[in-house]
Short mmCIF file of C-alpha atoms in Angstrom, two decimals:
data_model
loop_
_atom_site.label_atom_id
_atom_site.label_comp_id
_atom_site.label_asym_id
_atom_site.label_seq_id
_atom_site.Cartn_x
_atom_site.Cartn_y
_atom_site.Cartn_z
CA MET A 1 -20.21 3.06 -7.76
CA VAL A 2 -23.19 4.32 -9.85
CA SER A 3 -23.87 8.00 -9.80
CA ILE A 4 -26.94 9.70 -11.11
CA ARG A 5 -26.88 13.31 -12.34
CA PRO A 6 -29.07 15.67 -14.46
CA ALA A 7 -28.47 15.30 -18.23
CA ARG A 8 -26.85 18.31 -20.03
CA VAL A 9 -27.13 19.54 -23.54
CA SER A 10 -23.20 18.48 -23.72
CA ASP A 11 -24.15 14.80 -23.22
CA LEU A 12 -25.96 14.66 -26.62
CA GLU A 13 -23.19 12.72 -28.41
CA ALA A 14 -22.84 10.13 -25.51
CA LEU A 15 -26.58 9.59 -25.26
CA GLY A 16 -26.91 9.34 -29.05
CA GLN A 17 -24.27 6.63 -29.01
CA ILE A 18 -25.93 4.65 -26.36
CA ALA A 19 -29.27 5.03 -28.04
CA TYR A 20 -27.87 3.85 -31.30
CA ALA A 21 -25.97 0.87 -29.65
CA THR A 22 -29.04 -0.38 -28.03
CA GLY A 23 -31.86 0.66 -30.55
CA PHE A 24 -32.59 -2.68 -31.84
CA PHE A 25 -34.01 -4.50 -28.86
CA GLY A 26 -30.67 -4.24 -26.90
CA ASP A 27 -28.51 -4.44 -29.99
CA SER A 28 -27.28 -1.93 -32.55
CA ALA A 29 -29.85 0.11 -34.52
CA ALA A 30 -27.57 -0.16 -37.60
CA VAL A 31 -29.40 -3.19 -38.81
CA TYR A 32 -32.42 -1.04 -39.75
CA PHE A 33 -31.27 2.57 -39.37
CA PRO A 34 -27.82 3.10 -40.91
CA SER A 35 -27.66 6.89 -40.03
CA PRO A 36 -26.55 7.45 -36.39
CA PRO A 37 -26.64 11.25 -36.66
CA LEU A 38 -30.34 11.19 -37.80
CA PHE A 39 -31.18 8.68 -35.17
CA ARG A 40 -29.69 10.93 -32.46
CA ASP A 41 -31.31 14.14 -33.88
CA LEU A 42 -34.74 12.53 -33.97
CA TRP A 43 -34.83 10.70 -30.70
CA ILE A 44 -32.39 12.12 -28.28
CA LYS A 45 -31.84 15.90 -29.25
CA PRO A 46 -35.44 17.06 -28.73
CA TYR A 47 -35.26 16.12 -25.06
CA LEU A 48 -32.06 18.06 -24.38
CA ASN A 49 -33.19 21.15 -26.47
CA GLY A 50 -36.01 22.53 -24.35
CA ILE A 51 -38.86 20.21 -24.52
CA GLY A 52 -37.67 17.57 -22.08
CA ALA A 53 -37.72 17.46 -18.33
CA CYS A 54 -36.41 15.36 -15.60
CA ASN A 55 -33.61 13.94 -17.77
CA PHE A 56 -30.80 12.07 -15.94
CA VAL A 57 -27.64 10.07 -16.85
CA ALA A 58 -26.00 7.25 -14.94
CA GLU A 59 -22.14 7.28 -14.68
CA ILE A 60 -19.82 4.64 -13.69
CA GLU A 61 -16.17 5.92 -13.13
CA GLY A 62 -17.04 9.09 -14.85
CA LYS A 63 -18.37 7.43 -18.01
CA ILE A 64 -22.06 7.70 -19.00
CA VAL A 65 -23.58 4.11 -19.17
CA GLY A 66 -27.17 4.81 -19.28
CA TYR A 67 -29.83 7.59 -19.41
CA ILE A 68 -33.44 8.39 -19.07
CA ILE A 69 -35.11 11.32 -20.93
CA GLY A 70 -38.76 12.28 -21.34
CA THR A 71 -41.15 15.12 -21.58
CA PRO A 72 -44.25 16.08 -19.45
CA ASP A 73 -45.97 17.73 -22.56
CA VAL A 74 -46.61 15.76 -25.56
CA GLY A 75 -47.91 18.84 -27.37
CA ALA A 76 -44.56 20.64 -26.79
CA TYR A 77 -42.72 17.53 -28.26
CA ARG A 78 -44.98 17.65 -31.35
CA ARG A 79 -44.37 21.29 -31.83
CA TYR A 80 -40.65 20.89 -31.46
CA PHE A 81 -40.68 18.65 -34.57
CA LEU A 82 -42.77 21.11 -36.66
CA ARG A 83 -40.18 23.90 -35.72
CA SER A 84 -37.11 21.68 -36.55
CA ALA A 85 -38.49 19.99 -39.73
CA LEU A 86 -36.83 22.53 -42.03
CA GLU A 87 -33.41 22.17 -40.14
CA ILE A 88 -33.45 18.49 -40.46
CA LEU A 89 -34.49 18.62 -44.03
CA GLY A 90 -31.82 21.09 -44.72
CA LYS A 91 -29.29 18.91 -43.21
CA ALA A 92 -30.47 15.84 -45.11
CA LEU A 93 -30.24 17.69 -48.39
CA THR A 94 -26.63 18.77 -47.73
CA GLY A 95 -25.51 15.24 -46.85
CA GLY A 96 -25.59 15.71 -43.08
CA TYR A 97 -27.24 12.37 -42.66
CA PRO A 98 -25.23 9.46 -44.38
CA GLY A 99 -27.27 6.42 -44.66
CA LEU A 100 -30.57 8.43 -45.00
CA LEU A 101 -32.14 6.45 -47.89
CA LYS A 102 -31.93 3.12 -46.16
CA SER A 103 -33.11 4.63 -42.86
CA ALA A 104 -36.14 6.07 -44.69
CA LEU A 105 -37.55 2.40 -45.00
CA TYR A 106 -37.96 2.53 -41.20
CA LEU A 107 -39.30 6.00 -41.03
CA LEU A 108 -41.92 5.11 -43.76
CA ARG A 109 -43.02 1.91 -41.88
CA ALA A 110 -43.14 3.73 -38.58
CA ALA A 111 -45.48 6.31 -40.05
CA ARG A 112 -47.67 3.53 -41.57
CA TYR A 113 -47.73 1.40 -38.46
CA GLY A 114 -47.66 4.24 -35.90
CA SER A 115 -47.66 3.64 -32.24
CA ARG A 116 -50.54 4.25 -29.95
CA GLN A 117 -50.77 6.29 -26.77
CA ALA A 118 -52.73 6.32 -23.40
CA PRO A 119 -54.94 9.37 -22.78
CA ILE A 120 -52.58 12.39 -22.43
CA GLU A 121 -54.97 13.86 -19.94
CA ARG A 122 -54.19 11.11 -17.39
CA TYR A 123 -50.63 10.42 -18.53
CA PRO A 124 -49.08 13.48 -20.17
CA ALA A 125 -45.53 12.42 -19.61
CA HIS A 126 -43.71 9.95 -21.60
CA LEU A 127 -40.14 8.59 -21.16
CA HIS A 128 -37.32 6.72 -22.82
CA ILE A 129 -34.53 4.74 -20.93
CA ASN A 130 -31.48 3.04 -22.26
CA LEU A 131 -28.54 1.17 -20.66
CA LEU A 132 -25.38 -0.14 -22.05
CA PRO A 133 -25.06 -3.89 -21.69
CA GLN A 134 -22.22 -3.60 -19.23
CA SER A 135 -24.45 -1.61 -16.69
CA ARG A 136 -27.24 -4.07 -16.62
CA GLY A 137 -27.83 -6.10 -13.54
CA LEU A 138 -26.29 -3.29 -11.41
CA GLY A 139 -29.60 -1.53 -10.41
CA VAL A 140 -28.77 1.38 -12.84
CA GLY A 141 -32.18 1.18 -14.46
CA GLN A 142 -33.99 1.27 -11.12
CA LYS A 143 -32.09 4.35 -9.98
CA LEU A 144 -32.70 6.23 -13.22
CA MET A 145 -36.34 5.43 -13.08
CA ALA A 146 -36.58 6.49 -9.40
CA ALA A 147 -34.90 9.88 -10.03
CA HIS A 148 -37.26 10.44 -13.19
CA LEU A 149 -40.47 9.49 -11.31
CA ASP A 150 -39.51 11.57 -8.24
CA CYS A 151 -38.77 14.54 -10.46
CA LEU A 152 -42.21 14.12 -12.20
CA ARG A 153 -44.07 13.94 -9.06
CA ALA A 154 -42.34 17.00 -7.81
CA ARG A 155 -43.57 18.95 -10.91
CA GLY A 156 -47.08 17.77 -10.11
CA ILE A 157 -47.29 15.54 -13.15
CA PRO A 158 -50.42 13.29 -12.77
CA GLY A 159 -49.14 10.29 -14.91
CA VAL A 160 -46.57 8.98 -17.33
CA GLN A 161 -46.62 6.47 -20.15
CA LEU A 162 -43.96 4.59 -22.19
CA SER A 163 -43.95 2.43 -25.30
CA THR A 164 -41.88 -0.71 -25.58
CA THR A 165 -42.32 -4.39 -27.09
CA GLN A 166 -42.35 -7.76 -25.58
CA GLU A 167 -38.89 -8.40 -26.97
CA ASN A 168 -37.55 -6.19 -24.16
CA THR A 169 -38.17 -8.52 -21.33
CA ALA A 170 -35.83 -7.30 -18.94
CA ALA A 171 -37.11 -3.76 -19.36
CA LEU A 172 -40.75 -5.16 -19.01
CA GLY A 173 -39.72 -6.55 -15.75
CA LEU A 174 -38.30 -3.35 -14.54
CA TYR A 175 -41.46 -1.40 -15.38
CA GLN A 176 -43.73 -3.84 -13.72
CA LYS A 177 -41.57 -3.94 -10.64
CA LEU A 178 -41.93 -0.14 -10.39
CA GLY A 179 -45.68 -0.19 -10.74
CA PHE A 180 -46.25 0.36 -14.42
CA GLU A 181 -49.32 -1.36 -15.87
CA VAL A 182 -50.21 -2.55 -19.41
CA TYR A 183 -52.52 -0.16 -21.05
CA ALA A 184 -52.61 -1.57 -24.55
CA ALA A 185 -50.84 -4.23 -26.38
CA TRP A 186 -51.10 -5.22 -30.05
CA LYS A 187 -49.21 -7.00 -32.79
CA SER A 188 -47.49 -4.68 -35.33
CA PRO A 189 -45.63 -5.58 -38.71
CA LEU A 190 -43.40 -2.67 -38.18
CA TRP A 191 -40.33 -4.88 -37.43
CA LYS A 192 -41.05 -7.67 -39.74
CA PRO A 193 -38.31 -6.84 -42.37
CA TRP A 194 -35.58 -7.11 -39.70
CA LEU A 195 -37.02 -9.53 -37.16
CA GLY A 196 -38.77 -11.83 -39.70
CA ARG A 197 -42.03 -11.76 -37.82
CA GLU A 198 -44.40 -9.27 -36.11
CA ALA A 199 -43.50 -7.92 -32.73
CA THR A 200 -46.04 -7.20 -29.91
CA HIS A 201 -45.99 -3.45 -28.98
CA VAL A 202 -46.91 -2.56 -25.48
CA ILE A 203 -47.92 0.92 -23.91
CA MET A 204 -47.54 0.85 -20.17
CA VAL A 205 -48.65 3.56 -17.65
CA LYS A 206 -48.19 4.69 -14.16
CA ASP A 207 -50.34 6.89 -12.05
CA LEU A 208 -48.12 9.47 -10.14
CA ARG A 209 -50.90 10.80 -7.94
CA ALA A 210 -50.89 8.01 -5.46
#
C-alpha cells in the first residue's frame, strides 16, 4: 500500500538520497555531480527550510520511495539562496562538500546555459518530483501530484510550472496526463559532456484556476 503524507524537515536525508539516486535522467547524479551533500543542500534543503509549500512524500511499508516538493513563491526561493550563500560557502571551504571541484563543472555550465521559465505572474509555483525505480508503475507519481496540486489550489495559487527534458519520457507522460502543457522547449548543450549530445529542455505549465 502506498501512503502519502506531508514532508518533514527530518526527511531531508531520505529525500536527498532519492534525488541523488535519480538525478541523471533516472540514474545516479554521481556521473556529473560527485558531491551528494551539496546536491542535497542545493536542491532539497531549501524547500524543507521555510520557502517550500505543499511538500509530500510517498511511503511503502514505512519507507520513503518518492517525494514532491515546490514553492509557490519564486522570489522567496531566490532570497533563500542569497541568505544561505555564506553558509554554503563556509561549509565548502571547511571541506563539508567532498567532490566539490568536479561538481563545479556542472554548476558553471548550469549558470552559462541557464533554464528558462514561464511568467511567474501566471505560474508563480514550481515543483520537483522524484521516485525510486521500484515505486514506478504503482501510481505513486500520480498520487503525489494530486496531493500537491490540490494543496496549491487550496492556497489560491493560480498556476504552476516545472522544468524537465525530453529524456524523461515517463515523467512527460505523467505531466501531460495531468493537464500540463508545454510552454517552451529548446535544445541546450548543458548535458553534452555527460550525454555526448544536446538535450531538449522543456518548461511545462498548468493553470490551477479552472
